[in-house]
Amino acid sequence: MVIYKATDYKDMSRKAANIISAQVIMKPNCVLGLATGSTPIGTYDQLVEWYQKGDLDFSAVTSVNLDEYKGLSHDSDQSYYYFMHKHLFDRVNINPDQTHVPNGMEPDSAVECQRYEDLIHSLGGVDLQLLGLGNNGHIGFNEPEEAFETVTHCVNLTQSTIDANARFFATKEEVPTQAYTMGIKTIMQAKKILVVVNGEGKADIVKRAFFGPVTPSVPASILQMHNDVTLVGDAAALSKINL
Ligand code: F6R
């Protein structure tokens, strides 16, 4: 594993964007695995800035996102589809037909998960997968104790996640209770993995995930078994590991 220590969030975002840019420049028709959440927003902003300067061309890139809430339509501002369009897809020249997010509106989980897994394989797999890290070590929606061998599947959200999301919705009924996510196996099949972390709140889990035992109780710990992982963190997130 290669670890890059950034001074702050802006520096972390720039370093991560550099790695993604290198991938796009070296292989213009690459498949990027993308993540939502707060951590990668600065990375997407940096990519947009370089695109606007004329330094990056996304026209041949294909993307596949990690996850999506089941039951949320594209125009729900809580959907990951909406997030990706807002933060990246609508701001660069990626072909919208070549951007893929699990379809939250497909009610049949088995159908959607198989379709998504087949899609990733038909694209030849993911060249570079971007990941954020959950406070409990989750990656995608793979929560502690998920079997390491899972492919794309439907997860039941924990009550605490459902409760935390409730504030974003007008009624309780609208709050998603399930999500589709790439599994740990799907993620591990990516050729390269880039993990971004920032903030003091992530310092403990960074240490457990990358320097503790490999265990399903810390899903990200499996990344220690991948042969091409880059971790980019700001000083606060990397403060509990010796570099
Ligand atoms: C996002 C995702 C999640 C987040 C994780 C960290 O698509 O699947 O695993 O990466 O929850 O989120 P932030 O970056 O908000 O701390």
GROMACS .gro file of N, CA, C and O in nm, residues 64-166:
model
  412
   64VAL      N    1  -1.867   0.362  -1.299
   64VAL     CA    2  -1.963   0.278  -1.226
   64VAL      C    3  -1.958   0.321  -1.080
   64VAL      O    4  -1.850   0.328  -1.021
   65ASN      N    5  -2.072   0.354  -1.024
   65ASN     CA    6  -2.073   0.394  -0.883
   65ASN      C    7  -2.089   0.275  -0.791
   65ASN      O    8  -2.144   0.172  -0.828
   66LEU      N    9  -2.042   0.295  -0.670
   66LEU     CA   10  -2.045   0.190  -0.569
   66LEU      C   11  -2.184   0.148  -0.527
   66LEU      O   12  -2.209   0.030  -0.505
   67ASP      N   13  -2.274   0.246  -0.511
   67ASP     CA   14  -2.398   0.213  -0.441
   67ASP      C   15  -2.510   0.314  -0.469
   67ASP      O   16  -2.487   0.420  -0.527
   68GLU      N   17  -2.630   0.276  -0.429
   68GLU     CA   18  -2.749   0.363  -0.445
   68GLU      C   19  -2.857   0.315  -0.350
   68GLU      O   20  -2.868   0.196  -0.320
   69TYR      N   21  -2.937   0.410  -0.300
   69TYR     CA   22  -3.052   0.374  -0.217
   69TYR      C   23  -3.159   0.308  -0.303
   69TYR      O   24  -3.190   0.355  -0.413
   70LYS      N   25  -3.218   0.202  -0.249
   70LYS     CA   26  -3.329   0.136  -0.319
   70LYS      C   27  -3.455   0.219  -0.297
   70LYS      O   28  -3.486   0.257  -0.183
   71GLY      N   29  -3.525   0.247  -0.406
   71GLY     CA   30  -3.652   0.320  -0.396
   71GLY      C   31  -3.639   0.467  -0.427
   71GLY      O   32  -3.740   0.538  -0.435
   72LEU      N   33  -3.516   0.518  -0.443
   72LEU     CA   34  -3.503   0.661  -0.475
   72LEU      C   35  -3.485   0.680  -0.626
   72LEU      O   36  -3.405   0.612  -0.690
   73SER      N   37  -3.562   0.774  -0.679
   73SER     CA   38  -3.555   0.801  -0.822
   73SER      C   39  -3.440   0.897  -0.851
   73SER      O   40  -3.384   0.960  -0.760
   74HIS      N   41  -3.409   0.911  -0.979
   74HIS     CA   42  -3.297   0.997  -1.020
   74HIS      C   43  -3.315   1.142  -0.975
   74HIS      O   44  -3.219   1.212  -0.950
   75ASP      N   45  -3.440   1.187  -0.968
   75ASP     CA   46  -3.458   1.328  -0.933
   75ASP      C   47  -3.471   1.353  -0.782
   75ASP      O   48  -3.484   1.467  -0.739
   76SER      N   49  -3.458   1.247  -0.703
   76SER     CA   50  -3.454   1.270  -0.558
   76SER      C   51  -3.317   1.326  -0.523
   76SER      O   52  -3.214   1.268  -0.560
   77ASP      N   53  -3.316   1.439  -0.451
   77ASP     CA   54  -3.186   1.500  -0.422
   77ASP      C   55  -3.106   1.421  -0.320
   77ASP      O   56  -2.992   1.456  -0.289
   78GLN      N   57  -3.162   1.314  -0.267
   78GLN     CA   58  -3.087   1.226  -0.176
   78GLN      C   59  -3.029   1.105  -0.249
   78GLN      O   60  -2.958   1.025  -0.190
   79SER      N   61  -3.064   1.091  -0.379
   79SER     CA   62  -3.012   0.974  -0.451
   79SER      C   63  -2.867   0.997  -0.487
   79SER      O   64  -2.822   1.111  -0.503
   80TYR      N   65  -2.793   0.889  -0.498
   80TYR     CA   66  -2.652   0.899  -0.535
   80TYR      C   67  -2.638   0.935  -0.683
   80TYR      O   68  -2.538   0.995  -0.724
   81TYR      N   69  -2.739   0.901  -0.761
   81TYR     CA   70  -2.743   0.943  -0.902
   81TYR      C   71  -2.741   1.096  -0.907
   81TYR      O   72  -2.663   1.158  -0.980
   82TYR      N   73  -2.828   1.157  -0.826
   82TYR     CA   74  -2.838   1.304  -0.822
   82TYR      C   75  -2.705   1.364  -0.776
   82TYR      O   76  -2.654   1.460  -0.835
   83PHE      N   77  -2.648   1.305  -0.671
   83PHE     CA   78  -2.519   1.353  -0.616
   83PHE      C   79  -2.411   1.352  -0.724
   83PHE      O   80  -2.336   1.450  -0.740
   84MET      N   81  -2.401   1.243  -0.797
   84MET     CA   82  -2.294   1.231  -0.896
   84MET      C   83  -2.311   1.332  -1.009
   84MET      O   84  -2.212   1.387  -1.059
   85HIS      N   85  -2.437   1.353  -1.049
   85HIS     CA   86  -2.459   1.453  -1.155
   85HIS      C   87  -2.424   1.592  -1.105
   85HIS      O   88  -2.362   1.671  -1.176
   86LYS      N   89  -2.462   1.621  -0.983
   86LYS     CA   90  -2.438   1.754  -0.926
   86LYS      C   91  -2.288   1.780  -0.908
   86LYS      O   92  -2.238   1.888  -0.941
   87HIS      N   93  -2.215   1.682  -0.856
   87HIS     CA   94  -2.074   1.708  -0.823
   87HIS      C   95  -1.976   1.679  -0.935
   87HIS      O   96  -1.866   1.732  -0.934
   88LEU      N   97  -2.015   1.594  -1.031
   88LEU     CA   98  -1.917   1.562  -1.136
   88LEU      C   99  -1.977   1.552  -1.277
   88LEU      O  100  -1.936   1.628  -1.365
   89PHE      N  101  -2.072   1.464  -1.296
   89PHE     CA  102  -2.111   1.430  -1.434
   89PHE      C  103  -2.161   1.550  -1.515
   89PHE      O  104  -2.131   1.561  -1.633
   90ASP      N  105  -2.237   1.638  -1.450
   90ASP     CA  106  -2.293   1.753  -1.525
   90ASP      C  107  -2.190   1.864  -1.544
   90ASP      O  108  -2.219   1.964  -1.608
   91ARG      N  109  -2.070   1.846  -1.489
   91ARG     CA  110  -1.970   1.953  -1.493
   91ARG      C  111  -1.849   1.919  -1.580
   91ARG      O  112  -1.758   2.000  -1.595
   92VAL      N  113  -1.845   1.796  -1.632
   92VAL     CA  114  -1.735   1.756  -1.721
   92VAL      C  115  -1.795   1.693  -1.847
   92VAL      O  116  -1.917   1.677  -1.857
   93ASN      N  117  -1.708   1.655  -1.942
   93ASN     CA  118  -1.760   1.604  -2.069
   93ASN      C  119  -1.772   1.452  -2.071
   93ASN      O  120  -1.756   1.391  -2.178
   94ILE      N  121  -1.802   1.391  -1.957
   94ILE     CA  122  -1.826   1.246  -1.958
   94ILE      C  123  -1.958   1.221  -2.031
   94ILE      O  124  -2.052   1.302  -2.021
   95ASN      N  125  -1.964   1.113  -2.108
   95ASN     CA  126  -2.087   1.080  -2.179
   95ASN      C  127  -2.187   1.022  -2.078
   95ASN      O  128  -2.159   0.919  -2.017
   96PRO      N  129  -2.303   1.087  -2.059
   96PRO     CA  130  -2.398   1.039  -1.958
   96PRO      C  131  -2.435   0.891  -1.977
   96PRO      O  132  -2.462   0.821  -1.879
   97ASP      N  133  -2.434   0.846  -2.104
   97ASP     CA  134  -2.467   0.704  -2.128
   97ASP      C  135  -2.360   0.610  -2.076
   97ASP      O  136  -2.382   0.490  -2.067
   98GLN      N  137  -2.243   0.667  -2.049
   98GLN     CA  138  -2.134   0.583  -1.998
   98GLN      C  139  -2.114   0.599  -1.847
   98GLN      O  140  -2.013   0.558  -1.793
   99THR      N  141  -2.212   0.661  -1.782
   99THR     CA  142  -2.206   0.670  -1.635
   99THR      C  143  -2.311   0.574  -1.580
   99THR      O  144  -2.424   0.569  -1.629
  100HIS      N  145  -2.272   0.497  -1.481
  100HIS     CA  146  -2.362   0.395  -1.427
  100HIS      C  147  -2.369   0.403  -1.274
  100HIS      O  148  -2.267   0.411  -1.208
  101VAL      N  149  -2.493   0.403  -1.226
  101VAL     CA  150  -2.520   0.399  -1.083
  101VAL      C  151  -2.625   0.289  -1.068
  101VAL      O  152  -2.714   0.278  -1.154
  102PRO      N  153  -2.618   0.205  -0.963
  102PRO     CA  154  -2.724   0.105  -0.949
  102PRO      C  155  -2.861   0.172  -0.957
  102PRO      O  156  -2.879   0.285  -0.910
  103ASN      N  157  -2.956   0.102  -1.020
  103ASN     CA  158  -3.089   0.159  -1.041
  103ASN      C  159  -3.176   0.136  -0.918
  103ASN      O  160  -3.233   0.028  -0.900
  104GLY      N  161  -3.188   0.241  -0.837
  104GLY     CA  162  -3.267   0.232  -0.714
  104GLY      C  163  -3.414   0.206  -0.738
  104GLY      O  164  -3.486   0.164  -0.648
  105MET      N  165  -3.461   0.232  -0.861
  105MET     CA  166  -3.603   0.215  -0.889
  105MET      C  167  -3.638   0.074  -0.936
  105MET      O  168  -3.755   0.045  -0.961
  106GLU      N  169  -3.537  -0.012  -0.951
  106GLU     CA  170  -3.569  -0.152  -0.985
  106GLU      C  171  -3.610  -0.222  -0.855
  106GLU      O  172  -3.530  -0.237  -0.763
  107PRO      N  173  -3.737  -0.264  -0.849
  107PRO     CA  174  -3.784  -0.323  -0.722
  107PRO      C  175  -3.729  -0.463  -0.695
  107PRO      O  176  -3.725  -0.507  -0.581
  108ASP      N  177  -3.690  -0.532  -0.801
  108ASP     CA  178  -3.642  -0.670  -0.784
  108ASP      C  179  -3.491  -0.668  -0.758
  108ASP      O  180  -3.411  -0.648  -0.850
  109SER      N  181  -3.454  -0.689  -0.633
  109SER     CA  182  -3.312  -0.679  -0.595
  109SER      C  183  -3.225  -0.776  -0.672
  109SER      O  184  -3.115  -0.741  -0.716
  110ALA      N  185  -3.275  -0.899  -0.688
  110ALA     CA  186  -3.193  -1.001  -0.755
  110ALA      C  187  -3.164  -0.958  -0.899
  110ALA      O  188  -3.051  -0.970  -0.948
  111VAL      N  189  -3.266  -0.903  -0.964
  111VAL     CA  190  -3.252  -0.859  -1.104
  111VAL      C  191  -3.149  -0.745  -1.113
  111VAL      O  192  -3.057  -0.748  -1.194
  112GLU      N  193  -3.165  -0.645  -1.027
  112GLU     CA  194  -3.076  -0.529  -1.035
  112GLU      C  195  -2.932  -0.563  -0.998
  112GLU      O  196  -2.838  -0.517  -1.063
  113CYS      N  197  -2.915  -0.643  -0.896
  113CYS     CA  198  -2.778  -0.675  -0.852
  113CYS      C  199  -2.706  -0.758  -0.957
  113CYS      O  200  -2.588  -0.735  -0.986
  114GLN      N  201  -2.778  -0.851  -1.018
  114GLN     CA  202  -2.716  -0.932  -1.124
  114GLN      C  203  -2.683  -0.844  -1.244
  114GLN      O  204  -2.575  -0.855  -1.303
  115ARG      N  205  -2.778  -0.755  -1.280
  115ARG     CA  206  -2.754  -0.666  -1.395
  115ARG      C  207  -2.629  -0.582  -1.371
  115ARG      O  208  -2.543  -0.569  -1.459
  116TYR      N  209  -2.614  -0.529  -1.251
  116TYR     CA  210  -2.503  -0.438  -1.222
  116TYR      C  211  -2.370  -0.514  -1.222
  116TYR      O  212  -2.270  -0.466  -1.276
  117GLU      N  213  -2.371  -0.630  -1.161
  117GLU     CA  214  -2.249  -0.711  -1.157
  117GLU      C  215  -2.208  -0.751  -1.300
  117GLU      O  216  -2.091  -0.741  -1.336
  118ASP      N  217  -2.307  -0.791  -1.381
  118ASP     CA  218  -2.278  -0.829  -1.521
  118ASP      C  219  -2.225  -0.709  -1.598
  118ASP      O  220  -2.134  -0.723  -1.680
  119LEU      N  221  -2.283  -0.592  -1.572
  119LEU     CA  222  -2.238  -0.470  -1.639
  119LEU      C  223  -2.089  -0.446  -1.612
  119LEU      O  224  -2.010  -0.421  -1.704
  120ILE      N  225  -2.051  -0.454  -1.485
  120ILE     CA  226  -1.910  -0.429  -1.448
  120ILE      C  227  -1.819  -0.528  -1.521
  120ILE      O  228  -1.716  -0.490  -1.577
  121HIS      N  229  -1.861  -0.653  -1.526
  121HIS     CA  230  -1.779  -0.753  -1.596
  121HIS      C  231  -1.774  -0.726  -1.745
  121HIS      O  232  -1.669  -0.739  -1.808
  122SER      N  233  -1.888  -0.684  -1.802
  122SER     CA  234  -1.891  -0.659  -1.947
  122SER      C  235  -1.802  -0.540  -1.985
  122SER      O  236  -1.756  -0.530  -2.098
  123LEU      N  237  -1.778  -0.453  -1.889
  123LEU     CA  238  -1.691  -0.337  -1.915
  123LEU      C  239  -1.543  -0.376  -1.901
  123LEU      O  240  -1.454  -0.294  -1.923
  124GLY      N  241  -1.519  -0.499  -1.858
  124GLY     CA  242  -1.380  -0.543  -1.839
  124GLY      C  243  -1.328  -0.514  -1.700
  124GLY      O  244  -1.208  -0.520  -1.675
  125GLY      N  245  -1.419  -0.481  -1.609
  125GLY     CA  246  -1.378  -0.454  -1.470
  125GLY      C  247  -1.340  -0.309  -1.450
  125GLY      O  248  -1.331  -0.230  -1.544
  126VAL      N  249  -1.318  -0.276  -1.324
  126VAL     CA  250  -1.288  -0.137  -1.286
  126VAL      C  251  -1.136  -0.115  -1.286
  126VAL      O  252  -1.061  -0.193  -1.227
  127ASP      N  253  -1.091  -0.010  -1.353
  127ASP     CA  254  -0.947   0.020  -1.354
  127ASP      C  255  -0.904   0.086  -1.224
  127ASP      O  256  -0.800   0.054  -1.170
  128LEU      N  257  -0.983   0.183  -1.179
  128LEU     CA  258  -0.948   0.255  -1.056
  128LEU      C  259  -1.076   0.278  -0.976
  128LEU      O  260  -1.169   0.342  -1.026
  129GLN      N  261  -1.079   0.224  -0.856
  129GLN     CA  262  -1.196   0.240  -0.770
  129GLN      C  263  -1.166   0.341  -0.660
  129GLN      O  264  -1.073   0.323  -0.581
  130LEU      N  265  -1.244   0.448  -0.655
  130LEU     CA  266  -1.233   0.548  -0.549
  130LEU      C  267  -1.322   0.506  -0.433
  130LEU      O  268  -1.439   0.469  -0.454
  131LEU      N  269  -1.269   0.513  -0.311
  131LEU     CA  270  -1.347   0.475  -0.193
  131LEU      C  271  -1.334   0.579  -0.082
  131LEU      O  272  -1.225   0.633  -0.061
  132GLY      N  273  -1.444   0.603  -0.011
  132GLY     CA  274  -1.437   0.672   0.116
  132GLY      C  275  -1.438   0.564   0.223
  132GLY      O  276  -1.456   0.445   0.193
  133LEU      N  277  -1.419   0.603   0.346
  133LEU     CA  278  -1.414   0.505   0.456
  133LEU      C  279  -1.514   0.545   0.563
  133LEU      O  280  -1.509   0.658   0.615
  134GLY      N  281  -1.606   0.454   0.593
  134GLY     CA  282  -1.704   0.482   0.699
  134GLY      C  283  -1.638   0.480   0.836
  134GLY      O  284  -1.535   0.414   0.854
  135ASN      N  285  -1.699   0.547   0.932
  135ASN     CA  286  -1.641   0.552   1.068
  135ASN      C  287  -1.627   0.414   1.132
  135ASN      O  288  -1.544   0.395   1.219
  136ASN      N  289  -1.711   0.319   1.089
  136ASN     CA  290  -1.701   0.183   1.144
  136ASN      C  291  -1.625   0.090   1.049
  136ASN      O  292  -1.629  -0.030   1.063
  137GLY      N  293  -1.561   0.149   0.948
  137GLY     CA  294  -1.481   0.068   0.855
  137GLY      C  295  -1.560   0.022   0.734
  137GLY      O  296  -1.509  -0.057   0.654
  138HIS      N  297  -1.684   0.070   0.717
  138HIS     CA  298  -1.759   0.024   0.600
  138HIS      C  299  -1.703   0.084   0.471
  138HIS      O  300  -1.645   0.193   0.471
  139ILE      N  301  -1.718   0.008   0.364
  139ILE     CA  302  -1.686   0.057   0.229
  139ILE      C  303  -1.806   0.025   0.141
  139ILE      O  304  -1.862  -0.083   0.151
  140GLY      N  305  -1.846   0.120   0.057
  140GLY     CA  306  -1.977   0.108  -0.007
  140GLY      C  307  -2.077   0.100   0.107
  140GLY      O  308  -2.065   0.168   0.210
  141PHE      N  309  -2.177   0.012   0.092
  141PHE     CA  310  -2.271  -0.011   0.202
  141PHE      C  311  -2.240  -0.144   0.271
  141PHE      O  312  -2.327  -0.204   0.333
  142ASN      N  313  -2.114  -0.189   0.258
  142ASN     CA  314  -2.075  -0.314   0.323
  142ASN      C  315  -2.040  -0.283   0.469
  142ASN      O  316  -1.933  -0.233   0.499
  143GLU      N  317  -2.136  -0.314   0.555
  143GLU     CA  318  -2.121  -0.283   0.697
  143GLU      C  319  -2.044  -0.395   0.767
  143GLU      O  320  -2.029  -0.504   0.711
  144PRO      N  321  -1.994  -0.371   0.890
  144PRO     CA  322  -1.922  -0.475   0.963
  144PRO      C  323  -1.999  -0.607   0.962
  144PRO      O  324  -2.122  -0.608   0.973
  145GLU      N  325  -1.922  -0.712   0.947
  145GLU     CA  326  -1.971  -0.852   0.943
  145GLU      C  327  -2.023  -0.896   0.808
  145GLU      O  328  -2.063  -1.010   0.791
  146GLU      N  329  -2.021  -0.808   0.706
  146GLU     CA  330  -2.056  -0.855   0.571
  146GLU      C  331  -1.949  -0.957   0.531
  146GLU      O  332  -1.830  -0.934   0.556
  147ALA      N  333  -1.989  -1.064   0.468
  147ALA     CA  334  -1.891  -1.162   0.422
  147ALA      C  335  -1.803  -1.097   0.316
  147ALA      O  336  -1.849  -1.018   0.235
  148PHE      N  337  -1.675  -1.128   0.320
  148PHE     CA  338  -1.581  -1.068   0.228
  148PHE      C  339  -1.608  -1.107   0.082
  148PHE      O  340  -1.565  -1.039  -0.009
  149GLU      N  341  -1.678  -1.218   0.062
  149GLU     CA  342  -1.690  -1.269  -0.075
  149GLU      C  343  -1.812  -1.216  -0.151
  149GLU      O  344  -1.842  -1.259  -0.259
  150THR      N  345  -1.884  -1.120  -0.092
  150THR     CA  346  -2.008  -1.077  -0.157
  150THR      C  347  -1.985  -0.997  -0.284
  150THR      O  348  -1.893  -0.917  -0.294
  151VAL      N  349  -2.073  -1.020  -0.380
  151VAL     CA  350  -2.077  -0.936  -0.501
  151VAL      C  351  -2.189  -0.833  -0.481
  151VAL      O  352  -2.237  -0.815  -0.368
  152THR      N  353  -2.230  -0.765  -0.588
  152THR     CA  354  -2.334  -0.662  -0.574
  152THR      C  355  -2.460  -0.722  -0.511
  152THR      O  356  -2.507  -0.828  -0.553
  153HIS      N  357  -2.511  -0.655  -0.407
  153HIS     CA  358  -2.625  -0.711  -0.335
  153HIS      C  359  -2.707  -0.598  -0.271
  153HIS      O  360  -2.668  -0.482  -0.274
  154CYS      N  361  -2.820  -0.640  -0.216
  154CYS     CA  362  -2.910  -0.544  -0.151
  154CYS      C  363  -2.887  -0.554   0.000
  154CYS      O  364  -2.882  -0.665   0.054
  155VAL      N  365  -2.870  -0.440   0.066
  155VAL     CA  366  -2.852  -0.444   0.212
  155VAL      C  367  -2.970  -0.376   0.281
  155VAL      O  368  -3.028  -0.281   0.229
  156ASN      N  369  -3.002  -0.426   0.399
  156ASN     CA  370  -3.101  -0.360   0.485
  156ASN      C  371  -3.026  -0.256   0.567
  156ASN      O  372  -2.928  -0.291   0.634
  157LEU      N  373  -3.067  -0.132   0.559
  157LEU     CA  374  -2.998  -0.028   0.635
  157LEU      C  375  -3.027  -0.043   0.784
  157LEU      O  376  -3.136  -0.087   0.821
  158THR      N  377  -2.931  -0.007   0.865
  158THR     CA  378  -2.953  -0.018   1.010
  158THR      C  379  -3.051   0.091   1.053
  158THR      O  380  -3.065   0.195   0.987
  159GLN      N  381  -3.118   0.066   1.165
  159GLN     CA  382  -3.216   0.163   1.214
  159GLN      C  383  -3.149   0.299   1.237
  159GLN      O  384  -3.210   0.404   1.209
  160SER      N  385  -3.024   0.300   1.282
  160SER     CA  386  -2.959   0.429   1.308
  160SER      C  387  -2.935   0.506   1.178
  160SER      O  388  -2.949   0.629   1.175
  161THR      N  389  -2.904   0.434   1.070
  161THR     CA  390  -2.887   0.501   0.940
  161THR      C  391  -3.022   0.556   0.892
  161THR      O  392  -3.031   0.669   0.843
  162ILE      N  393  -3.126   0.475   0.908
  162ILE     CA  394  -3.260   0.517   0.865
  162ILE      C  395  -3.303   0.643   0.944
  162ILE      O  396  -3.348   0.741   0.886
  163ASP      N  397  -3.281   0.638   1.074
  163ASP     CA  398  -3.317   0.752   1.160
  163ASP      C  399  -3.237   0.877   1.120
  163ASP      O  400  -3.290   0.988   1.114
  164ALA      N  401  -3.108   0.856   1.093
  164ALA     CA  402  -3.022   0.971   1.058
  164ALA      C  403  -3.065   1.032   0.925
  164ALA      O  404  -3.055   1.154   0.907
  165ASN      N  405  -3.115   0.949   0.834
  165ASN     CA  406  -3.156   0.999   0.702
  165ASN      C  407  -3.293   1.066   0.705
  165ASN      O  408  -3.327   1.141   0.612
  166ALA      N  409  -3.369   1.038   0.809
  166ALA     CA  410  -3.508   1.084   0.814
  166ALA      C  411  -3.521   1.234   0.795
  166ALA      O  412  -3.616   1.284   0.734
   0.00000   0.00000   0.00000
